[in-house]
Coordinates of C-alpha atoms and ligand atoms in Angstrom, one line a residue:
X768 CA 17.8 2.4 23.3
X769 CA 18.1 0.7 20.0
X770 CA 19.1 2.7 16.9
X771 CA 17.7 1.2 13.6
X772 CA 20.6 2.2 10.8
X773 CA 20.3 2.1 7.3
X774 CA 21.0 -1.5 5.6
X775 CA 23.5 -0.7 2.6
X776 CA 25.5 -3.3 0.8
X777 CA 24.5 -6.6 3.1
X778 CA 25.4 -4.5 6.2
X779 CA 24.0 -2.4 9.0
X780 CA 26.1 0.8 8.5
X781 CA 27.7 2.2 11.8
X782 CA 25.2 5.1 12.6
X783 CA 26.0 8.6 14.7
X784 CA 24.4 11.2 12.8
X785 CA 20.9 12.8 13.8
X786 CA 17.5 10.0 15.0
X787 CA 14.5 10.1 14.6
X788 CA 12.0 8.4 17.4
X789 CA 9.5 6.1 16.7
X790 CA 6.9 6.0 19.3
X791 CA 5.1 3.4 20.4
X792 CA 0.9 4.7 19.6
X793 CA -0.1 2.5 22.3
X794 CA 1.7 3.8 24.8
X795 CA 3.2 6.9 23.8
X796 CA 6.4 6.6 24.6
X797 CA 9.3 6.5 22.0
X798 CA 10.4 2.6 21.9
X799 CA 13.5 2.9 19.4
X800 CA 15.3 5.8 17.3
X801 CA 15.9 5.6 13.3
X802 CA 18.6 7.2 11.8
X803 CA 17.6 10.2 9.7
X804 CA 18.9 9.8 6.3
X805 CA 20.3 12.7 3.9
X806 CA 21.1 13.1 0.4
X807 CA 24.5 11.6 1.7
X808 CA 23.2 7.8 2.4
X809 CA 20.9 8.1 -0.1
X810 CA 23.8 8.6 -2.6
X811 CA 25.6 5.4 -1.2
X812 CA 22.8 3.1 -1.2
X813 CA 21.8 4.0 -5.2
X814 CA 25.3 3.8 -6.2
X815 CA 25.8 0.9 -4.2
X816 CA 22.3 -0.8 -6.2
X817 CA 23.7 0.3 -9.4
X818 CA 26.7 -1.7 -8.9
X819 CA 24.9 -4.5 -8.0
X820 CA 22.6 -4.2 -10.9
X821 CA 25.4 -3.8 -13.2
X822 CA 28.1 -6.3 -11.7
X823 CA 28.6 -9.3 -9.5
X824 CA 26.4 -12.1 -8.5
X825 CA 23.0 -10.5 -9.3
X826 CA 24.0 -9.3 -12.4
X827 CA 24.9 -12.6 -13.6
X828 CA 21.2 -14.4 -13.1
X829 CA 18.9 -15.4 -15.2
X830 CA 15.2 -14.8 -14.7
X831 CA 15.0 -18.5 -12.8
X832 CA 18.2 -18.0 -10.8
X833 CA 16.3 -14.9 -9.6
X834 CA 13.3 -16.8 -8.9
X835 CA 15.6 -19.4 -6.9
X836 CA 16.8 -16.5 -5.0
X837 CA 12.9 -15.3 -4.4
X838 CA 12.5 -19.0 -3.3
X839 CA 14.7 -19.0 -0.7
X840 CA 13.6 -15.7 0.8
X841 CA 10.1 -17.2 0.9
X842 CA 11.2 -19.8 2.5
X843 CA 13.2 -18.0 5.1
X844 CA 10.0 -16.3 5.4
X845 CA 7.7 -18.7 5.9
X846 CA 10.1 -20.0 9.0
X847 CA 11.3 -16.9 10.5
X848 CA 8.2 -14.0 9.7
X849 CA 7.5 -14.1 13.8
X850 CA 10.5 -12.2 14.3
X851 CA 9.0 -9.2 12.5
X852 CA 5.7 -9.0 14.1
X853 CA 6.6 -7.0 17.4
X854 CA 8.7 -4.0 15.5
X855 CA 6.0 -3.2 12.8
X856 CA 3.7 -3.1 16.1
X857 CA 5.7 -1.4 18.4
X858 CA 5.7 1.2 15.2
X859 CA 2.1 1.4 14.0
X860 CA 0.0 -0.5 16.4
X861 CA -1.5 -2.8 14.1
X862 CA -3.1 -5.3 16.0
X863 CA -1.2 -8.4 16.2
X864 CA -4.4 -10.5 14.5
X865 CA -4.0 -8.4 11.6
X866 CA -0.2 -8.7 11.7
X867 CA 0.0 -12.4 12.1
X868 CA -2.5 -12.7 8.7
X869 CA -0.1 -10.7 6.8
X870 CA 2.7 -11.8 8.1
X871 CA 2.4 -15.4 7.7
X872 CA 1.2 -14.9 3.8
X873 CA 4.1 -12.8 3.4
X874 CA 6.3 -15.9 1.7
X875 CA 3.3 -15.9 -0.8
X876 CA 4.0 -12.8 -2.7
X877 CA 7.8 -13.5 -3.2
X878 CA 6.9 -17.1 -4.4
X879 CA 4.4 -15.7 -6.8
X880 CA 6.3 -13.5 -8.3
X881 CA 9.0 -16.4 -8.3
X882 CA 7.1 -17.7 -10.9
X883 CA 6.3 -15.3 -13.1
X884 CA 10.2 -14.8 -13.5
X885 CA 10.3 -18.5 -14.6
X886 CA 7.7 -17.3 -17.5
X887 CA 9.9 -14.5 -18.7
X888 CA 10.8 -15.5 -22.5
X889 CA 11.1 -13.3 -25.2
X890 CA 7.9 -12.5 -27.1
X891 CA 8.3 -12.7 -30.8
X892 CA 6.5 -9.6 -32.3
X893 CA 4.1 -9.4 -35.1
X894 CA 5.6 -7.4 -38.3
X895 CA 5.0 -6.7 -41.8
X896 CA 8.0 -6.5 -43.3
X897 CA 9.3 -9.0 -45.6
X898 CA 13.0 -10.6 -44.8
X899 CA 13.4 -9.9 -40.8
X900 CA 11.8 -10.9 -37.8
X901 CA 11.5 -9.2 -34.8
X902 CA 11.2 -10.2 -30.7
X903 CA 10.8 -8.7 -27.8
X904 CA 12.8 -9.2 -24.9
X905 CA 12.3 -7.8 -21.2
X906 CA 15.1 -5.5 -19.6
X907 CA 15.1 -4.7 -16.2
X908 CA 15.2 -1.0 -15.4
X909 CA 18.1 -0.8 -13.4
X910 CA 17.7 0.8 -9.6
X911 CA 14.2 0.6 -8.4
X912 CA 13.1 3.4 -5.5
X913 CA 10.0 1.9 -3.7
X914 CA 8.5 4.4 -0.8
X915 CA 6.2 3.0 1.3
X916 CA 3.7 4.4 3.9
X917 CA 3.3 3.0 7.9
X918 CA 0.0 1.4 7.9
X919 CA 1.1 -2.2 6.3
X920 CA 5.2 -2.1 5.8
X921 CA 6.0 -5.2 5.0
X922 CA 3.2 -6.6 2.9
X923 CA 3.4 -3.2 0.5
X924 CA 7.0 -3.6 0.3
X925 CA 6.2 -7.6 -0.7
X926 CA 4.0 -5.9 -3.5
X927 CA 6.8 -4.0 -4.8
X928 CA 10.1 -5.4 -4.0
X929 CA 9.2 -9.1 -5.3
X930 CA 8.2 -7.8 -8.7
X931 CA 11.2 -5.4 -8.9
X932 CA 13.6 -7.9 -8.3
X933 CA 11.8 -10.9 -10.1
X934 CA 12.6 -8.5 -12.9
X935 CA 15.8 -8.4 -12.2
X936 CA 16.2 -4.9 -11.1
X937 CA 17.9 -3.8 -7.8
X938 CA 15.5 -1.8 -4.9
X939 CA 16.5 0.8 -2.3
X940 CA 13.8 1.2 0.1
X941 CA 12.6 4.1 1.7
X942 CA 10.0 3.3 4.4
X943 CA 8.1 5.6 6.2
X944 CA 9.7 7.6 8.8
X945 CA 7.0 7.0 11.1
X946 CA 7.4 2.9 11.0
X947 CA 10.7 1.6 9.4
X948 CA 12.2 -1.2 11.5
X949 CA 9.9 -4.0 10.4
X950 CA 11.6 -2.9 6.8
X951 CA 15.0 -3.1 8.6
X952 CA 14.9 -5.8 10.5
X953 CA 13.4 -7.3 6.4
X954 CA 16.7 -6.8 5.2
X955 CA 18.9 -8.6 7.1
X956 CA 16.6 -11.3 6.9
X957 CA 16.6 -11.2 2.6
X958 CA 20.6 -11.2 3.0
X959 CA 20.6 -13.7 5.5
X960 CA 18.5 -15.9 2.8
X961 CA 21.3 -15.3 0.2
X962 CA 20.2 -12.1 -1.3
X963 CA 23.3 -10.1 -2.6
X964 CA 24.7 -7.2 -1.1
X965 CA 23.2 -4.0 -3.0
X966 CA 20.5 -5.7 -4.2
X967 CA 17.9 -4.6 -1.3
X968 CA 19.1 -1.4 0.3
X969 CA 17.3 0.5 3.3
X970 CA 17.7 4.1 4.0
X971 CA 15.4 5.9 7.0
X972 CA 14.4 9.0 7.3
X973 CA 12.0 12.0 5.8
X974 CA 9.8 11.9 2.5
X975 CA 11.5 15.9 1.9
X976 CA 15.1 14.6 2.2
X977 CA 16.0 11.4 1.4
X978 CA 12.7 10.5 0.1
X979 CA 13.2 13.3 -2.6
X980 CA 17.3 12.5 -2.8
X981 CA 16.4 9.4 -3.9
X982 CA 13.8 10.1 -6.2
X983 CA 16.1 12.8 -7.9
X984 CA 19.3 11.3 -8.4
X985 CA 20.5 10.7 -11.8
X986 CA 21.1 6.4 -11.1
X987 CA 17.6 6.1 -10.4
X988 CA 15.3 4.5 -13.1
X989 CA 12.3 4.0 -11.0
X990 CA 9.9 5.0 -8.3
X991 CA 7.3 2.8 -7.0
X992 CA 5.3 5.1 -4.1
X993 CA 2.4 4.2 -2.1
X994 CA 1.4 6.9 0.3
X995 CA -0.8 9.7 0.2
X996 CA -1.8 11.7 -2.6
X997 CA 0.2 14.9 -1.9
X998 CA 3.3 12.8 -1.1
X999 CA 2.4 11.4 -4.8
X1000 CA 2.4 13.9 -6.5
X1001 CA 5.9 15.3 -5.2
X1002 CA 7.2 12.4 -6.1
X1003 CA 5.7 11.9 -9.5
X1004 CA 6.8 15.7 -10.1
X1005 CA 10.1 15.2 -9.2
X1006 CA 10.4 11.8 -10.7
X1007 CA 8.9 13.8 -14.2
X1008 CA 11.3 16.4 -14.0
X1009 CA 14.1 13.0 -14.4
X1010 CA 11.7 11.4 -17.0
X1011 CA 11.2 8.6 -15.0
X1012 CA 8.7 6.0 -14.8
X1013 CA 6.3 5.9 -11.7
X1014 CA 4.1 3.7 -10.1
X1015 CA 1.6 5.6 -7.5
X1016 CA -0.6 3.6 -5.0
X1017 CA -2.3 6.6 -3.8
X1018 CA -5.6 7.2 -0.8
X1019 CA -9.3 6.7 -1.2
X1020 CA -12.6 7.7 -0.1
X1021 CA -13.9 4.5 -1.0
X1022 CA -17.9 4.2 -1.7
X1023 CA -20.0 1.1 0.0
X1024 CA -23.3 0.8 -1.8
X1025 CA -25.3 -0.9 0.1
X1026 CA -29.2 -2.2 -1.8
X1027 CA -32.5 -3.1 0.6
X1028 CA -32.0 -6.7 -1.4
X1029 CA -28.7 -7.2 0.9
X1030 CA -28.3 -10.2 2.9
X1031 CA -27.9 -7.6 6.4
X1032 CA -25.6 -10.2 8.1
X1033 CA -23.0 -10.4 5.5
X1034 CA -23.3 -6.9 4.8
X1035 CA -22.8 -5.6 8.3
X1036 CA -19.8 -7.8 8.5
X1037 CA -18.6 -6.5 4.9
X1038 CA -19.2 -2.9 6.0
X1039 CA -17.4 -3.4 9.2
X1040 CA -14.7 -4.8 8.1
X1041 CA -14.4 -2.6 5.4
X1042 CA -14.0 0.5 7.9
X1043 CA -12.7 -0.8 11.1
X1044 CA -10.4 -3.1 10.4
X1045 CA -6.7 -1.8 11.3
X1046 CA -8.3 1.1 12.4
X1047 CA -9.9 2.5 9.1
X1048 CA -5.8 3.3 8.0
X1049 CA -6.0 1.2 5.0
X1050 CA -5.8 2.6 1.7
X1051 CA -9.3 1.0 1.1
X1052 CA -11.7 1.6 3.9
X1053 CA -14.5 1.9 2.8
X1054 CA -15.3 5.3 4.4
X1055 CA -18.6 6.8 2.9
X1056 CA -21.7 4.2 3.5
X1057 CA -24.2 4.4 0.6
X1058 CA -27.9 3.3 1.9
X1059 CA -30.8 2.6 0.2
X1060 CA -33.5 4.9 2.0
X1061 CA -35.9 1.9 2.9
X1062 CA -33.7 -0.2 4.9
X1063 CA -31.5 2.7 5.9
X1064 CA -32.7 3.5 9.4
X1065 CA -32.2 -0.3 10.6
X1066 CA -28.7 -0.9 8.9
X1067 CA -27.6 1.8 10.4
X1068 CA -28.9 0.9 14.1
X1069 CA -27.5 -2.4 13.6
X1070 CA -24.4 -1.9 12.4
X1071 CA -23.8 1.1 15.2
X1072 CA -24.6 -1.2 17.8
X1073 CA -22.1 -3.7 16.6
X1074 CA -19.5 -0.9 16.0
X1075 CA -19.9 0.2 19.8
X1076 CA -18.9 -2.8 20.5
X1077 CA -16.0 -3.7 19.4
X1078 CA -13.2 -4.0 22.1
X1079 CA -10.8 -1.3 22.1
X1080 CA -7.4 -2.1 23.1
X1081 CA -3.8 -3.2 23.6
X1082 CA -2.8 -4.1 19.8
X1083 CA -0.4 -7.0 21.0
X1084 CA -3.8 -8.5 22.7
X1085 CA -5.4 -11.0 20.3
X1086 CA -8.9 -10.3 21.9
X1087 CA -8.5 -6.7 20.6
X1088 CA -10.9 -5.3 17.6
X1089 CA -9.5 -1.7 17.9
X1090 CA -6.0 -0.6 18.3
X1091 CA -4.5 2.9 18.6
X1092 CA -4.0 5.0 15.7
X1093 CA -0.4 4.9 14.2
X1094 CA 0.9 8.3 15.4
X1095 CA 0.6 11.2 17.4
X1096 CA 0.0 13.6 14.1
X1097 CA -1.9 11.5 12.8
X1098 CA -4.4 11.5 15.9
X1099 CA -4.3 15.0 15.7
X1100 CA -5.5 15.1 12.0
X1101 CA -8.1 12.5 12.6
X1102 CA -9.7 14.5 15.8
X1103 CA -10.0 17.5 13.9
X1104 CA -12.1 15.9 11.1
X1105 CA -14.1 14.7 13.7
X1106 CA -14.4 18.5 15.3
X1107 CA -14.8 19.9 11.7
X1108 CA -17.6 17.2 10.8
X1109 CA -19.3 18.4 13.8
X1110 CA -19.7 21.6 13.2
X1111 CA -20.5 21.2 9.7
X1112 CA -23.7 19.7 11.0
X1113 CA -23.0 16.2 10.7
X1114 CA -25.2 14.3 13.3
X1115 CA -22.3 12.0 15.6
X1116 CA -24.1 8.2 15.9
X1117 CA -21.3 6.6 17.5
X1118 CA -18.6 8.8 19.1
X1119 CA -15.5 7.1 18.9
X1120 CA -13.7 9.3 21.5
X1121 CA -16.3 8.7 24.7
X1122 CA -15.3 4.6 23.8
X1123 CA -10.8 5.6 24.7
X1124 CA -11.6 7.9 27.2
X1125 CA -8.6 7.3 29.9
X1126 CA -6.5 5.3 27.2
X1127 CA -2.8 6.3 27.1
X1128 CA -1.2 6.1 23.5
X1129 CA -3.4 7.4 20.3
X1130 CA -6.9 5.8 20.3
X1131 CA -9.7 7.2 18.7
X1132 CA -12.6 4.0 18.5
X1133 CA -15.4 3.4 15.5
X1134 CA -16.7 6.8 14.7
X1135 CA -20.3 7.3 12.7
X1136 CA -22.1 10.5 11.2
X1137 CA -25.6 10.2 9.6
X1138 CA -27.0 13.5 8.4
X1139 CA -23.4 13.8 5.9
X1140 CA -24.0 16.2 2.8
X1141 CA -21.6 15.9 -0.4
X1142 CA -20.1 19.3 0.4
X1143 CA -18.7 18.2 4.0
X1144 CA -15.2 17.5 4.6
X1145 CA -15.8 13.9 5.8
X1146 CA -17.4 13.2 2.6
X1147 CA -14.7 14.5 0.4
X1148 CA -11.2 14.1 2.2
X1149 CA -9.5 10.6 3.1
X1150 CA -10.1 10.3 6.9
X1151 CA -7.6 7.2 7.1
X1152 CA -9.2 6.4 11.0
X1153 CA -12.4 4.3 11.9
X1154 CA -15.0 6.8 11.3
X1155 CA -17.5 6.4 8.7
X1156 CA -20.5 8.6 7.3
X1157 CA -23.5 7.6 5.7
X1158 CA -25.3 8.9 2.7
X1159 CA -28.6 7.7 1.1
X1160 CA -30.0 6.8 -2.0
X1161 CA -33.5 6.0 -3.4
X1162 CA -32.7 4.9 -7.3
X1163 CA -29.9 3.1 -8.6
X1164 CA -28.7 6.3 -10.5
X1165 CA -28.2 8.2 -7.6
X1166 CA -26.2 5.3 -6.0
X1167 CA -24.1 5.5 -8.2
X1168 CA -23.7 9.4 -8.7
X1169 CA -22.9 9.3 -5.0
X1170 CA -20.7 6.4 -5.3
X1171 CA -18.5 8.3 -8.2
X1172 CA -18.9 11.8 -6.3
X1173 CA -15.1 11.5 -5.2
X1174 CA -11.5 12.5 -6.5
X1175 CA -10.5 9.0 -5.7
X1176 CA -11.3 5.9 -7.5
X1177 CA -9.7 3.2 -5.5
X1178 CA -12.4 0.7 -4.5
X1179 CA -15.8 0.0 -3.8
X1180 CA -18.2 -2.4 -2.5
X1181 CA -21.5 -3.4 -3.5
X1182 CA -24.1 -5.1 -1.4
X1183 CA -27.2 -6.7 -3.3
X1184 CA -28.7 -10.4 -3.8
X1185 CA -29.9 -9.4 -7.6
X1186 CA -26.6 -10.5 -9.4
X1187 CA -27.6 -9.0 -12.4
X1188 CA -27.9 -5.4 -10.3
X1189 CA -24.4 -5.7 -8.8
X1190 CA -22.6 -5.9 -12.3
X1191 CA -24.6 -3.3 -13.7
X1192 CA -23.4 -1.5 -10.8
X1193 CA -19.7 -2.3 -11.1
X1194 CA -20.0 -1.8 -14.5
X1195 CA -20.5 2.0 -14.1
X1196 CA -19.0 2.5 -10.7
X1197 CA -15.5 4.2 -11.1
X1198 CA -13.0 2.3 -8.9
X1199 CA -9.5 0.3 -9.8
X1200 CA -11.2 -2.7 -7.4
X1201 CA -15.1 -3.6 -7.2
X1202 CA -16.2 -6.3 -4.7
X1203 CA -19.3 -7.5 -4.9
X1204 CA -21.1 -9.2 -1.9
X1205 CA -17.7 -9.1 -0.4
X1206 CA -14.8 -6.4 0.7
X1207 CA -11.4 -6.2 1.0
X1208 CA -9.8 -8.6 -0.3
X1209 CA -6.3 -9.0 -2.2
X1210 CA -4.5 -11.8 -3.6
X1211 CA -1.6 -12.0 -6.1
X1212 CA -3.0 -13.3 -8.6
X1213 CA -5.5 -9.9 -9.3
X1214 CA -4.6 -6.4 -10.3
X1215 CA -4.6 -3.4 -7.1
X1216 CA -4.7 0.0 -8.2
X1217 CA -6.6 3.5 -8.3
X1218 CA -8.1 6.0 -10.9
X1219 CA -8.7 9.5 -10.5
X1220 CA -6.5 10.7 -7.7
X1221 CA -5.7 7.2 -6.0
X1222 CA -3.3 7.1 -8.3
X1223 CA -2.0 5.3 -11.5
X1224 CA -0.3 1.6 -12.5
X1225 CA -1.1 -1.5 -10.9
X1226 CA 0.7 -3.6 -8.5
X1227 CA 0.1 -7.3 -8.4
X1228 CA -1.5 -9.8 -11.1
X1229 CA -0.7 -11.9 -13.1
X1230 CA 1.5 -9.1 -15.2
X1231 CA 3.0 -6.8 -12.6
X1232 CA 6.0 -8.2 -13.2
X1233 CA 5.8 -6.2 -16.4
X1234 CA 5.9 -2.7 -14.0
X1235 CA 9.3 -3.8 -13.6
X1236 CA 10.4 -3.9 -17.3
X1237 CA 10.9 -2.8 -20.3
X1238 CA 10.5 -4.2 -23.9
X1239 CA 13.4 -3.9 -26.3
X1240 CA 12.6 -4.6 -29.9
X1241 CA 15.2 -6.9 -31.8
X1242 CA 15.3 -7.2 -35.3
X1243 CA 17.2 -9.1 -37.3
X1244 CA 17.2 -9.5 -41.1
X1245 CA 17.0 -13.0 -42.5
X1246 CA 17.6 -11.8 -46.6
X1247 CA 20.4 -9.4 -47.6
X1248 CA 19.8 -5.9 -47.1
X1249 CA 19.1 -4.0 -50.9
X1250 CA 21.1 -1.0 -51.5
X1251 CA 18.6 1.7 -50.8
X1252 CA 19.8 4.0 -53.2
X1253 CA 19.3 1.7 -56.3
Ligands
NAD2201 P1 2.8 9.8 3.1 O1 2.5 10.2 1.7 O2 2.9 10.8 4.2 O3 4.2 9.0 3.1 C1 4.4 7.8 2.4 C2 5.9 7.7 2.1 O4 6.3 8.7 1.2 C3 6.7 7.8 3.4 O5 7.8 6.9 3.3 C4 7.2 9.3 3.3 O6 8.4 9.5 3.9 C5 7.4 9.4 1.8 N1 7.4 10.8 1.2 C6 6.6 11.8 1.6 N2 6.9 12.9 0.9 C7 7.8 12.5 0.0 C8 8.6 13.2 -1.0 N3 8.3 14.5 -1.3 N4 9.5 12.6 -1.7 C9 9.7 11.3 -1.5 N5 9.1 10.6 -0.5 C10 8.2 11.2 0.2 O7 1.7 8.6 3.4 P2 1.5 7.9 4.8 O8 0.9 8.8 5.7 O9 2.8 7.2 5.2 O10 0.5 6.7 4.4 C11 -0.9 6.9 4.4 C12 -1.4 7.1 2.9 O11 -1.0 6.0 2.1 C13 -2.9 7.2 2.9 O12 -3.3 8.2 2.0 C14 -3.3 5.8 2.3 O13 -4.5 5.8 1.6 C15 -2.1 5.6 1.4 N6 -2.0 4.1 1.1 C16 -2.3 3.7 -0.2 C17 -2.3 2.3 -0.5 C18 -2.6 1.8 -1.9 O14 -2.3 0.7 -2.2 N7 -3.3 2.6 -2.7 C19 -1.9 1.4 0.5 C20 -1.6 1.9 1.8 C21 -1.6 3.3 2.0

């Protein structure tokens, strides 16, 4: 069976410590092993960046030979991303639709962020001060941490690692324990493209030990994390006990509003996509439906019947709507907020689990609960699987008071033909993303981040880049200096 090792210094290291599986969800059965990572590797592979942060090839660029470098890794990219579709898969069962569209956009994110390194001048700085002058220029932090979760690998590594290193900083990657060989497989595909060694280094294993090693040693300068919000906060706790910077791209619970001036067939589609794609394990499903009273009764019958619908299946199969969840604990986690909305009183629409019945692997299908108070569980707690609940509203205040009745501020969605309506409903609704009329998507060129407990920074944008740097002030005196004692 194949053992994925870490990737440290442009090479695969020889591995014959401890493994951990990584099972297949839509079989069951474990299709590789990783090696699990300790404070040990996670000491080589930050030392390892430092040096190449402080000396060799990388060290030497300037911001457009970075961008060259970010060039030719989207290009590689653009010819080769294929290869990385069946190990992200075989990890989290993404269906292979959903992996493709990521996968072949991939070479975007590297070549956007390309070019915001060729914009990287110095910023002369206002001052009052007579005889000197003052500009800022942008320095890299040094070794970058980026943790990343097992729903999307690759394209959340994209959002962090092509920014990091535009910047000119140096990453070691930490994926998630439960889906790191896409990441792997990544690296030798960056250093095949002419990335340096030390500049992108991959260690496997636990959050708890090397995810923590990592974050605590005293050569790293900063952590970019997406995960969930307990993982979060461990990291930006340990990352604050270093004074470091963080970046946290935490979970949601995200509100869709949905008015009786809707257009239903773009809404349906909106609120579908918004919970069933991948699953419901994005960091955005929109999870708590948000109906107007008057039109709630045939939304709701129309959009269950297209939710019972959708074919459950084999993730490689392109005709499949629903693959398996990503992981054995995590089907265990999602069942029980099933159980627990049950017998909370929550009435079950759609039951997901009478739609996998006989499936091998971890599938749970589109889930619905009507009758949902604001006290339930599966109001309150990210679900991160295809089941959604519905509330509903009679007044545009109480939309929104439903809408902002959550720890998480992530996104949102909005569904109304009066324009003037949906921005006054952005305009109060608290969420790092509002779509109106539409869900979901993402693009380089605009901000992604959460409030509230989803977290805090923002990754992509025209200035993410800037996540990556810091300002240092120059000044420099253009008269002689008076004695100041005179
Ligand atoms: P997780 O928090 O369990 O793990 C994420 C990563 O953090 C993994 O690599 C894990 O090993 C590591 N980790 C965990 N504890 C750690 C610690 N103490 N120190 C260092 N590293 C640690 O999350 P997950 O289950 O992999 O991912 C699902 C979560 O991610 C959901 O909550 C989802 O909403 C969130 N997510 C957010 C976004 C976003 O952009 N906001 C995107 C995708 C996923």
């Amino acid at each position: 069976m194949r053992i994925y090792a870490p990737f440290i210094s442009g090479q695969v290291l020889p591995w014959h410590g401890d493994t951990i599986a990584s099972i297949d969800p839509a079989t069951g059965e474990t299709w590789s092993r990783i090696a699990r990572c300790s404070a040990a590797e996670a000491d080589a592979a930050i030392r390892d960046a430092d040096r190449a942060f402080r000396q060799g090839p990388w060290a030497d660029l300037d911001p457009s030979g970075r961008a060259d470098m970010l060039d030719a890794l989207a290009t590689q990219l653009e010819t080769r991303w294929e290869e990385l579709i069946e190990a992200e898969i075989r990890d989290n069962g993404k269906r292979i639709t959903e992996v493709r569209g990521q996968f072949s956009a991939l070479h975007g994110w590297y070549r956007h962020f390309a070019a915001q390194a060729r914009k990287l001048t110095p910023v002369p700085q206002d001052n009052a001060i007579a005889g000197v002058t003052s500009v800022g220029h942008w320095m890299p932090y040094g070794v970058v941490v980026a943790i990343t979760p097992w729903n999307s690998p690759l394209m959340i590594l994209a959002w962090k690692l092509a920014p990091a290193l535009a910047a000119g900083n140096t990453v070691v990657v930490k994926p998630s324990e439960m889906a790191s060989a896409s990441t792997l497989e990544f690296a030798q595909l960056a250093h095949e493209a002419g990335l340096p060694p030390g500049v992108l280094n991959v260690v496997t294993g636990f959050g708890h030990e090397v995810g923590e090693a990592l974050v605590r040693h005293p050569l790293t300068r900063k952590v970019t994390f997406t995960g969930s919000d307990a993982g979060g906060r461990k990291v930006a706790m340990a990352a604050s006990d270093r004074v470091i910077p963080t970046t946290l791209e935490l979970g949601g619970k995200s509100p869709q509003i949905v008015f009786a001036d809707c257009d239903p067939e773009t809404t349906v589609n909106g609120v579908l996509s918004g919970i069933f794609l991948s699953n419901g394990q994005t960091c955005v499903a929109g999870s708590r439906l948000i109906v107007e009273h008057s039109i709630k009764d045939a939304f709701v019958a129309r959009l269950t019947e297209r939710a019972r619908s959708l074919k459950v299946g084999d993730p490689m199969d392109p005709a499949t709507h629903i693959g398996p969840l990503a992981n054995e604990p995590h089907l265990r986690k999602v069942i029980a907020m099933i159980e627990q909305a049950r017998s909370d009183g929550a009435d079950c629409l759609l039951d997901g689990s009478a739609l996998v019945q006989g499936r091998d692997g971890f599938y749970v299908g589109p889930t619905i609960f009507d009758q949902v108070t604001q006290t339930m569980q599966i109001w309150r707690e990210e679900i991160f699987g295809p089941v959604l609940c519905v509330a509903t509203f009679d007044s545009e205040d109480k939309a929104v008071t439903l809408a902002n009745d959550s720890e998480y501020g992530l996104a949102a969605g909005i569904w109304t033909r009066d324009g003037a309506k949906g921005a006054r409903i952005a305009e109060k609704v608290l969420a790092g993303t509002v779509y109106i009329n539409h869900y979901r998507s993402v693009d380089p060129g605009s901000p992604i981040g959460g409030i509230k407990s989803s977290g805090y920074g923002r990754e992509l944008g025209p200035d993410a880049i800037r996540d990556f740097l810091q300002v240092k002030s120059v000044w420099t005196g253009t008269t002689p200096t008076p004695d100041p004692f005179q």
